[in-house]
mmCIF file of C-alpha atoms in Angstrom:
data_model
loop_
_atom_site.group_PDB
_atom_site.id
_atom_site.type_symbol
_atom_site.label_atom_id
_atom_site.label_comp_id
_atom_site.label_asym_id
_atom_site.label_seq_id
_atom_site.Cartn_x
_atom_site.Cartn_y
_atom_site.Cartn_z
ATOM 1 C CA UNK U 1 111.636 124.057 91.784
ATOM 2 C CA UNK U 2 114.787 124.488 88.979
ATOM 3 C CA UNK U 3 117.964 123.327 89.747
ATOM 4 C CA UNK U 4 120.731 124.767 87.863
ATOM 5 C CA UNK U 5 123.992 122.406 87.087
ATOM 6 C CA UNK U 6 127.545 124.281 86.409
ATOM 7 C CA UNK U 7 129.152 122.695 83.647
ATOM 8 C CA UNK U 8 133.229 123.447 84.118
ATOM 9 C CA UNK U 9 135.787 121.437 81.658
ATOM 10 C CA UNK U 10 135.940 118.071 82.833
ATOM 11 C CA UNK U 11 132.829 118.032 85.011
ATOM 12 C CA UNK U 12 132.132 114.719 84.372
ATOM 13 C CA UNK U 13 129.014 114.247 86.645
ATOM 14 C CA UNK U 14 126.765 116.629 85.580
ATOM 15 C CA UNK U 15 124.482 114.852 83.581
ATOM 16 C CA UNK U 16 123.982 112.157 86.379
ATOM 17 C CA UNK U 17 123.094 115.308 88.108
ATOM 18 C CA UNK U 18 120.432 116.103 85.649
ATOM 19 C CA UNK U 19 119.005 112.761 85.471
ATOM 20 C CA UNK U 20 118.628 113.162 89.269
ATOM 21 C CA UNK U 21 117.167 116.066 89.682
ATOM 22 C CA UNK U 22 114.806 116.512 86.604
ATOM 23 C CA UNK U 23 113.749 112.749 86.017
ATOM 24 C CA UNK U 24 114.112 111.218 89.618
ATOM 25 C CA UNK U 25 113.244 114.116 91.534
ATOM 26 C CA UNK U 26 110.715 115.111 88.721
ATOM 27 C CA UNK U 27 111.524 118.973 88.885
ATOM 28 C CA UNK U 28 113.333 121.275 86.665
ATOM 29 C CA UNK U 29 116.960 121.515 85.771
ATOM 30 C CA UNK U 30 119.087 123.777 83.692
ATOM 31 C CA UNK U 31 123.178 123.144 82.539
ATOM 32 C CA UNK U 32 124.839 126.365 83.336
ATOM 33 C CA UNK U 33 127.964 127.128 81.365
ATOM 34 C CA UNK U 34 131.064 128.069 83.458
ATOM 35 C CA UNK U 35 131.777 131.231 81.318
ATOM 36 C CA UNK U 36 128.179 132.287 82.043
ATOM 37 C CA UNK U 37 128.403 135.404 83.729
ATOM 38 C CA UNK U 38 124.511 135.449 84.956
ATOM 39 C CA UNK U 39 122.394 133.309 86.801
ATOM 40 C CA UNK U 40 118.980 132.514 85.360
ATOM 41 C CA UNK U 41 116.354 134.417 87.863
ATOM 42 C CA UNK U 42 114.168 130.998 88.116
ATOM 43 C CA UNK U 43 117.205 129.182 89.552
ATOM 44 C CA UNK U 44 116.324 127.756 93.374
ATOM 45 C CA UNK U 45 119.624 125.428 93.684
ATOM 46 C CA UNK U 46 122.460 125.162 92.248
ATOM 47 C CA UNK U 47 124.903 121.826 92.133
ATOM 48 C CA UNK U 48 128.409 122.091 91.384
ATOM 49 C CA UNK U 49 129.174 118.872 90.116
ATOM 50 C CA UNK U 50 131.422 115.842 90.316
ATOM 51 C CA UNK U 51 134.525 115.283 87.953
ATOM 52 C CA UNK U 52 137.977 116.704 87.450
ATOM 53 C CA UNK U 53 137.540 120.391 86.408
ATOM 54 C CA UNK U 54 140.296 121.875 85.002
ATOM 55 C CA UNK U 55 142.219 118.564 85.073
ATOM 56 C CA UNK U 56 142.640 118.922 88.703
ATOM 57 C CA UNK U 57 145.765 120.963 88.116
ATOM 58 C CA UNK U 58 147.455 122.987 90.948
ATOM 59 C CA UNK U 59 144.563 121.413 93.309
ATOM 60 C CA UNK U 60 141.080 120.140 92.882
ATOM 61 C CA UNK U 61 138.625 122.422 92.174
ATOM 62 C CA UNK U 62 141.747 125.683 93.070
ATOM 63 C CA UNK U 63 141.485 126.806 89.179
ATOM 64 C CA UNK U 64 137.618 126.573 89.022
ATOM 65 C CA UNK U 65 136.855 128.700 91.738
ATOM 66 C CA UNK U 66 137.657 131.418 89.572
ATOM 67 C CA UNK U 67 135.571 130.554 86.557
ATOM 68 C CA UNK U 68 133.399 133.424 85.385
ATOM 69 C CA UNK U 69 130.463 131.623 86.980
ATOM 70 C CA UNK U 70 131.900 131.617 90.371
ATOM 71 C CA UNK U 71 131.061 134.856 91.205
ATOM 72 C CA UNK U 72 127.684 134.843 90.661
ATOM 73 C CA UNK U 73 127.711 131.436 92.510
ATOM 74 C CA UNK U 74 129.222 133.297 95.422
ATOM 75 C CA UNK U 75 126.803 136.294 95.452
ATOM 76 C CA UNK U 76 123.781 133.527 95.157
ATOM 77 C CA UNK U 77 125.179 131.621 98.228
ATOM 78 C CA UNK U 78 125.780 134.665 100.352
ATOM 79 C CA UNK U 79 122.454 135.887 99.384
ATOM 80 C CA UNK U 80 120.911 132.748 101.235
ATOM 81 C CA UNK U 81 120.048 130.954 98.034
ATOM 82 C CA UNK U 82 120.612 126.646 97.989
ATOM 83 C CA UNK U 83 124.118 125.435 96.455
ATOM 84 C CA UNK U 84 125.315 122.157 96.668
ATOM 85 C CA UNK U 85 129.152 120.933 95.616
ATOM 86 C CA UNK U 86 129.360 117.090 95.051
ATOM 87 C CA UNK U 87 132.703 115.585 95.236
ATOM 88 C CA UNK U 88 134.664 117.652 92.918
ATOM 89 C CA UNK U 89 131.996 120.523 93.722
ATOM 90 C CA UNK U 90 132.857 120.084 97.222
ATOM 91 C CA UNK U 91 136.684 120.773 96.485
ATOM 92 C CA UNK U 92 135.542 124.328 94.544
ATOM 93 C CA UNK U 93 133.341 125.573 97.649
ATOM 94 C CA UNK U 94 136.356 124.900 100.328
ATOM 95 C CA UNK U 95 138.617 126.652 97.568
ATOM 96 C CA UNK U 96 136.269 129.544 97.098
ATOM 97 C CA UNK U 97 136.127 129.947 101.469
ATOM 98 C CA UNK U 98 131.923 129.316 100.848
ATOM 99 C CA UNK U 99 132.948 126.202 102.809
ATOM 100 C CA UNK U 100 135.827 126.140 105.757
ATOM 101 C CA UNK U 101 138.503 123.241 105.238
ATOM 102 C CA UNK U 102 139.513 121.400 103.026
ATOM 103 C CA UNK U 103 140.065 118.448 100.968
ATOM 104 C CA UNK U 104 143.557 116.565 100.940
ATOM 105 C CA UNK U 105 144.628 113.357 99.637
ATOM 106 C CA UNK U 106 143.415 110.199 100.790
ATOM 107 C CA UNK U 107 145.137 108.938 103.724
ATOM 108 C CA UNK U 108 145.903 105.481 101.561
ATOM 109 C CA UNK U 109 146.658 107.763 98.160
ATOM 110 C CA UNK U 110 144.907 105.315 96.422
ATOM 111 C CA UNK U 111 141.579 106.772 94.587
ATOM 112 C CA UNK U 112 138.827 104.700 96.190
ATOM 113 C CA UNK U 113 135.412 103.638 94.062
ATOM 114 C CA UNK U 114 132.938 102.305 96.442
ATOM 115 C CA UNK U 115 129.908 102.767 97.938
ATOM 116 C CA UNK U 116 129.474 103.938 101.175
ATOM 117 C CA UNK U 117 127.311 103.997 104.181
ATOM 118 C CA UNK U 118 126.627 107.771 105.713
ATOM 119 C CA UNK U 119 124.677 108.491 109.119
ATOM 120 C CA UNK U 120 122.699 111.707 108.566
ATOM 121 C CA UNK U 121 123.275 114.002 111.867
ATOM 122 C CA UNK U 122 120.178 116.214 111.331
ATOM 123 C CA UNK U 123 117.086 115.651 109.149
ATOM 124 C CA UNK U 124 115.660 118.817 109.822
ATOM 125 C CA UNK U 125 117.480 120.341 106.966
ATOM 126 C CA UNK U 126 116.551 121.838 103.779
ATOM 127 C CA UNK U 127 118.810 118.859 102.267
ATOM 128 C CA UNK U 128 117.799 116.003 104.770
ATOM 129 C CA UNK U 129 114.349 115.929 105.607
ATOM 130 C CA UNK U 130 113.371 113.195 103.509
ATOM 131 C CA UNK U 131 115.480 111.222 105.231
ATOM 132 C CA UNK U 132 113.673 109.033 107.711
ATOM 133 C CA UNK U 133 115.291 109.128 111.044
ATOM 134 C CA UNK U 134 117.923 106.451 111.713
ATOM 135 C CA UNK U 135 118.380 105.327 107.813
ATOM 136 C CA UNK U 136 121.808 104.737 106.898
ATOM 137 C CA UNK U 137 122.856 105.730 103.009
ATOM 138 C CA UNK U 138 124.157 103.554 100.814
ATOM 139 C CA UNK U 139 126.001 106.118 98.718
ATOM 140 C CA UNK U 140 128.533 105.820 96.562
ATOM 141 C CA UNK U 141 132.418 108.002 96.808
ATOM 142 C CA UNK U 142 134.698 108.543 93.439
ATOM 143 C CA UNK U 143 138.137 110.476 94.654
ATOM 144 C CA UNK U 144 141.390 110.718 95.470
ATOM 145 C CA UNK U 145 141.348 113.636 97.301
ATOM 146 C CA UNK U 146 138.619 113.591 99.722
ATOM 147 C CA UNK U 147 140.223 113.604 102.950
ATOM 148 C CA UNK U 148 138.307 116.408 105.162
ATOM 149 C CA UNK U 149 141.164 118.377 106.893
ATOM 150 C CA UNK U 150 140.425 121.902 109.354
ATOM 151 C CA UNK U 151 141.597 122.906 112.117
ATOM 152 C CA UNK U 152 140.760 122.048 115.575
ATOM 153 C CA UNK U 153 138.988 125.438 115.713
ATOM 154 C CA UNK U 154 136.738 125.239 112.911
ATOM 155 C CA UNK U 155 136.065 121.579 113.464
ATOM 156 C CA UNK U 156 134.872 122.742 117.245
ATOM 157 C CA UNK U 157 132.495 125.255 115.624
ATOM 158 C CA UNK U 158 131.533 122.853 112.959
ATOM 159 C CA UNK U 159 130.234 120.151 115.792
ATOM 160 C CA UNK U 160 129.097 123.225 117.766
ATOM 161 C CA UNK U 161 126.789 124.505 115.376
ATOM 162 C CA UNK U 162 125.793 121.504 113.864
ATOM 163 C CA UNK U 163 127.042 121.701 110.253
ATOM 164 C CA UNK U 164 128.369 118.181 110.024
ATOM 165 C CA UNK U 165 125.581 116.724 107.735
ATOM 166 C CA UNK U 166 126.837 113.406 106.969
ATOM 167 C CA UNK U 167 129.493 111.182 108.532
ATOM 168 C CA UNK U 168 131.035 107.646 107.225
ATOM 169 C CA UNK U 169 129.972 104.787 109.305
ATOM 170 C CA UNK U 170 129.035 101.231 109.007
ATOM 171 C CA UNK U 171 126.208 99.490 107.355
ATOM 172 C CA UNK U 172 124.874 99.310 111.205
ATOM 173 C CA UNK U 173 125.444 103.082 111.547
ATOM 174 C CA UNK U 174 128.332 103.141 113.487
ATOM 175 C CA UNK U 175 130.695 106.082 113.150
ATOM 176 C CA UNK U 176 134.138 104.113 113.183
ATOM 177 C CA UNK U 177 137.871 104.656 112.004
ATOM 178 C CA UNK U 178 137.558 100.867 109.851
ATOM 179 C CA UNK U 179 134.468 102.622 108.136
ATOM 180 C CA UNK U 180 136.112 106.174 107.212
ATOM 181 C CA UNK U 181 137.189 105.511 104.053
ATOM 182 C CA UNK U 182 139.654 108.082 103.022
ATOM 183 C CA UNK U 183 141.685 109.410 106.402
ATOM 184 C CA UNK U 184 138.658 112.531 106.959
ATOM 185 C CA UNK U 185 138.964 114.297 110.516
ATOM 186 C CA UNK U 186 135.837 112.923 112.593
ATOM 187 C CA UNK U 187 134.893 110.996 109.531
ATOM 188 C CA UNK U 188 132.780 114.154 107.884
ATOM 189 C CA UNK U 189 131.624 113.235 104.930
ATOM 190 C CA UNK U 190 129.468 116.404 104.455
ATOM 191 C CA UNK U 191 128.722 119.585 106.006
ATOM 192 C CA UNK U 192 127.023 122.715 105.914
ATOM 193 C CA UNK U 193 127.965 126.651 105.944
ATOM 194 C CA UNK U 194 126.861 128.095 109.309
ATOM 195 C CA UNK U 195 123.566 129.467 107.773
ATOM 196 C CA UNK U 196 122.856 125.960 106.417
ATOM 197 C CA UNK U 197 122.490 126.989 102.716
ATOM 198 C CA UNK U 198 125.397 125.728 101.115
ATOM 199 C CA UNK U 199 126.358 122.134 101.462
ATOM 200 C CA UNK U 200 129.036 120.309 100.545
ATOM 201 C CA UNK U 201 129.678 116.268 100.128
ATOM 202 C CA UNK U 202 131.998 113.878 98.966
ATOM 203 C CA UNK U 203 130.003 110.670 98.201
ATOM 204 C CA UNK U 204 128.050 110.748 94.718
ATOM 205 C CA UNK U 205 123.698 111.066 95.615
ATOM 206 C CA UNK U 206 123.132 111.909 92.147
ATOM 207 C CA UNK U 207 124.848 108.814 91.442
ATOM 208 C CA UNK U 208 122.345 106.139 93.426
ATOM 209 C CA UNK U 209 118.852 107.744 92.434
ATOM 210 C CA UNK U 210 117.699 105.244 90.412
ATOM 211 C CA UNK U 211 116.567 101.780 91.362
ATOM 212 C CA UNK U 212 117.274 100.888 88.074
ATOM 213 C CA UNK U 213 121.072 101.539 89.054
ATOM 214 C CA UNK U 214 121.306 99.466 92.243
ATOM 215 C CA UNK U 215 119.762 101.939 94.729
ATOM 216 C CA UNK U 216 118.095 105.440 95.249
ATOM 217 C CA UNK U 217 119.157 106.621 98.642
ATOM 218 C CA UNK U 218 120.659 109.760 96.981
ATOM 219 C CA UNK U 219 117.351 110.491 95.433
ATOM 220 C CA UNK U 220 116.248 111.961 99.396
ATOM 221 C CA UNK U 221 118.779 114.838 99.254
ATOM 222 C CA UNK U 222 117.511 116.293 96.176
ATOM 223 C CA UNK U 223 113.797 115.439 97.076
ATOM 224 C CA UNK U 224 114.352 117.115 100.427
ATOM 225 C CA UNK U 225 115.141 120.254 98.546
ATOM 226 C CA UNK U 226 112.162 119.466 96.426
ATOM 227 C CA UNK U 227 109.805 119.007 99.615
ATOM 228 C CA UNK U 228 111.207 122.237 101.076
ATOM 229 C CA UNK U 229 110.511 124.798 98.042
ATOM 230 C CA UNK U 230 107.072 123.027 98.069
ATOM 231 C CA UNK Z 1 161.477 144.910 85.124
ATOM 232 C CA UNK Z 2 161.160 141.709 85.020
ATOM 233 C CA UNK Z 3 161.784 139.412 87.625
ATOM 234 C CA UNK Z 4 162.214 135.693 88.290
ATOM 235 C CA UNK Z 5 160.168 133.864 91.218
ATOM 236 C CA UNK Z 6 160.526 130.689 92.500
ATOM 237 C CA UNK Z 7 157.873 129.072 95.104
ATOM 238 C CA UNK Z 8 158.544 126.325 97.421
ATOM 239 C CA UNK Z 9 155.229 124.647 98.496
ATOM 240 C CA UNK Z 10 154.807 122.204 101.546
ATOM 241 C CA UNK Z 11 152.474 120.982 103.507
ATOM 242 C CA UNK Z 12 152.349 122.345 107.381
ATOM 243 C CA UNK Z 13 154.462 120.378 109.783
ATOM 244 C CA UNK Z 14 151.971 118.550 112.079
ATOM 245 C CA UNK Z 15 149.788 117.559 108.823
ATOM 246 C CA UNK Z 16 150.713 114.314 107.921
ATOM 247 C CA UNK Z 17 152.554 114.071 104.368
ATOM 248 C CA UNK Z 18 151.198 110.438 102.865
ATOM 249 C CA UNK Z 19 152.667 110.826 99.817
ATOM 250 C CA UNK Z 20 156.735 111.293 102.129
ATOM 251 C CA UNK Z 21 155.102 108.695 104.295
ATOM 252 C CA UNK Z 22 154.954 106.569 101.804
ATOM 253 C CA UNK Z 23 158.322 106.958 99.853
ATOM 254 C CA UNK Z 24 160.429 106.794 103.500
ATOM 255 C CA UNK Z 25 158.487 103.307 104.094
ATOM 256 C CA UNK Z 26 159.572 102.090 99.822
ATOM 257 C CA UNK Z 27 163.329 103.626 101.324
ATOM 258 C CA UNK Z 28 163.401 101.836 104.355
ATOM 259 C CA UNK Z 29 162.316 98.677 102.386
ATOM 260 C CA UNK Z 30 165.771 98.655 100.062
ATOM 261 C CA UNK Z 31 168.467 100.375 102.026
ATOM 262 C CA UNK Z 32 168.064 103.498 102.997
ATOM 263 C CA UNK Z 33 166.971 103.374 106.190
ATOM 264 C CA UNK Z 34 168.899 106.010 107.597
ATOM 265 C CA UNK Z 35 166.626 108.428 105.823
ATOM 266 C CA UNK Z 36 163.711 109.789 107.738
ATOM 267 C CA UNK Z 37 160.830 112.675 107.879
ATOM 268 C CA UNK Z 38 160.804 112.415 103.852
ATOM 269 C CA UNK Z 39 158.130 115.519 103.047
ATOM 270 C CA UNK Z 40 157.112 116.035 98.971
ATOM 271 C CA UNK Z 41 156.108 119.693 98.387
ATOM 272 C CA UNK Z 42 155.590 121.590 94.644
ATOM 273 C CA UNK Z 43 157.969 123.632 92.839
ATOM 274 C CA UNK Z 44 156.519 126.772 91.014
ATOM 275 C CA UNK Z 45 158.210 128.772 88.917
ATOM 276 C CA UNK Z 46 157.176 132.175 87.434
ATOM 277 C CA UNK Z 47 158.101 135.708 85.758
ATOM 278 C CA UNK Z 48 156.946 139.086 87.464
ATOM 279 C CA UNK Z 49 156.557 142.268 85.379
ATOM 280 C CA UNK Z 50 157.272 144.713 88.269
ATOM 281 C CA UNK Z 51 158.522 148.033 89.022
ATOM 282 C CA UNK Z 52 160.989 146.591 91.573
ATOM 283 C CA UNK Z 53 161.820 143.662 94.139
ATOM 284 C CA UNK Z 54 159.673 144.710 96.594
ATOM 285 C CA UNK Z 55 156.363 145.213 94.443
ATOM 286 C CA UNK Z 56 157.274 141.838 92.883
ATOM 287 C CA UNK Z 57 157.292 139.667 96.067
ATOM 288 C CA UNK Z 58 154.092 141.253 96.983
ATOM 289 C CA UNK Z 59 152.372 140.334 93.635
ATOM 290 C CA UNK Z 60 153.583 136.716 93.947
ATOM 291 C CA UNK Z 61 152.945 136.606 98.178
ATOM 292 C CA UNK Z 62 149.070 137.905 96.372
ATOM 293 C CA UNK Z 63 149.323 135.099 94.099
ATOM 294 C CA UNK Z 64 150.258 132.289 96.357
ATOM 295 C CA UNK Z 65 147.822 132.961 98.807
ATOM 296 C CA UNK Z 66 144.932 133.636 96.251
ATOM 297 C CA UNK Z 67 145.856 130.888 94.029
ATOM 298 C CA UNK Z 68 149.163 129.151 93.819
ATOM 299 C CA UNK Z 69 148.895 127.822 97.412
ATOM 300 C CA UNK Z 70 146.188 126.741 99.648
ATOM 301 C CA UNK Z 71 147.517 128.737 102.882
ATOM 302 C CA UNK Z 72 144.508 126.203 105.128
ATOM 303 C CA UNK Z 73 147.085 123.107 104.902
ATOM 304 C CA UNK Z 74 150.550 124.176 103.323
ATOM 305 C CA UNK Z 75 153.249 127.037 103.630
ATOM 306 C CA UNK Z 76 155.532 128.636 101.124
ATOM 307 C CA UNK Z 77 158.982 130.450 100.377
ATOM 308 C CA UNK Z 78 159.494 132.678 97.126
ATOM 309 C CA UNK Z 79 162.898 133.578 96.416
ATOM 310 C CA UNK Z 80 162.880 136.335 93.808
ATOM 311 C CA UNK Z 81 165.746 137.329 91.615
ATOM 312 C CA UNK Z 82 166.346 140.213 88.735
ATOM 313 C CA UNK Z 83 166.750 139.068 85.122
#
């Protein structure tokens, strides 16, 4: 399978995402400029990636949702096609409504670098099945502004129709207020669109795929894409 | 003609400010504790090429809730004036 990475200015993650996905996961993966205006045909999955795009001005991710690219990222999402937003990509697919909610800042206002533990609420997914049941994540968050906020509404229909994929909890599993680390609403740390293709997540997986790094529990959300197009 | 806008941005009441929570606690800690519900919000300020007031404040009400604001967690005011 090919991923493809968006490169917007000050994406500062993508080439973690590479490493990830073309040496760890050992598939293919493509940089795809934010002015492109076409998306290669071979493309499976697409990551928006971490960092501070566009400086972070106005919001996070509010000025790159409109980057040339965006629209084709759109059309590929609501044609049913894999897209992931990581951190900063997360922030661009709640600004471009591919994701409801959205992402204020921290409840402390302090930007928090840390790992974190994650329980996974479904690993029958296209981005979780390599997951073995009951494993907590040690994955790592980098933000400031990663504070899940929706309304009671669309966090009803988000527990309804299972599209919280990942929630903060403790090293034991345990979904608690001492382990949400940055104020989040049910502590969601990642969730899905309601047809399951598009996810987005705050902590960093392309960040902890590497033994060689301290850790590769990221490594099973691209590999469970990798297992799926297989 | 051109106009003037200015847009007040704030977060909804109910959705806790952190950043006003914050500077009322550093307040109450010298002496101004008789100052309460401190909210931050953004100040933007623009200039409309428009035929007249009303197509104006439409552009910028198409602007803030495209762009400018995110209409999921904060509201806004635009005053418009001639220049």
């Amino acid at each position: 399978m090919k991923f493809g990475i968006v490169v917007f200015p000050g994406s500062n993650c993508d080439h973690d995402a590479y490493y990830a996905t073309s040496v760890n996961s050992r598939s293919d993966a493509k940089f795809l400029w934010h002015k492109d205006t076409e998306i290669p045909s071979d493309i499976d999955c697409i990551i928006l990636p971490g960092g501070f795009s566009y400086g972070d001005y106005l919001r996070s991710g509010a000025i790159a949702r409109f980057s040339p690219i965006m629209k084709e990222v759109i059309n590929f999402a609501n044609s049913g096609k894999i897209v992931i937003g990581i951190c900063n990509g997360f922030q661009v697919l709640t600004e471009a409504s591919l994701l409801p909610g959205t992402l204020m800042r921290n409840e402390s206002l302090n930007f928090i670098c840390k790992d974190v533990y994650l329980k996974t609420e479904d690993t029958n997914t296209k981005f979780t099945n390599d997951i073995p049941d009951g494993k907590i994540l040690r994955i790592p968050i980098a933000h400031g502004e990663g504070n899940y906020f929706a309304d009671a509404d669309t966090i009803k229909s988000l527990n309804d129709n299972n599209q919280v994929l990942f929630r903060y909890c403790s090293p034991e599993g345990l979904v608690t207020t001492e382990a949400n680390p940055n104020g989040s609403i049910e502590n969601i740390a990642g969730i899905v669109n309601e047809t399951g293709n598009v996810l987005g997540m705050m902590p960093h997986p392309e960040r902890l795929s590497d033994n060689q790094l301290g850790g590769n529990d990221g490594l099973h959300i691209f590999k469970s894409l990798v297992n799926y197009f297989n | 003609m051109k106009y003037f806008a200015h847009i007040k941005i704030m977060l909804k009441r109910g959705i806790l400010d952190v950043q006003g929570k914050t500077v009322e606690n550093s307040l109450h800690s010298i002496e101004f504790q008789n100052l309460t519900n401190v909210r931050i919000g953004k100040n933007v300020e623009l200039e409309v090429d428009a035929e007249n007031y009303d197509q104006a404040m439409k552009l910028v009400d198409s602007a803030c809730s495209k762009l400018i604001a995110n209409p999921i967690i904060e509201d806004y005011h635009i005053s418009i004036t001639e220049q």
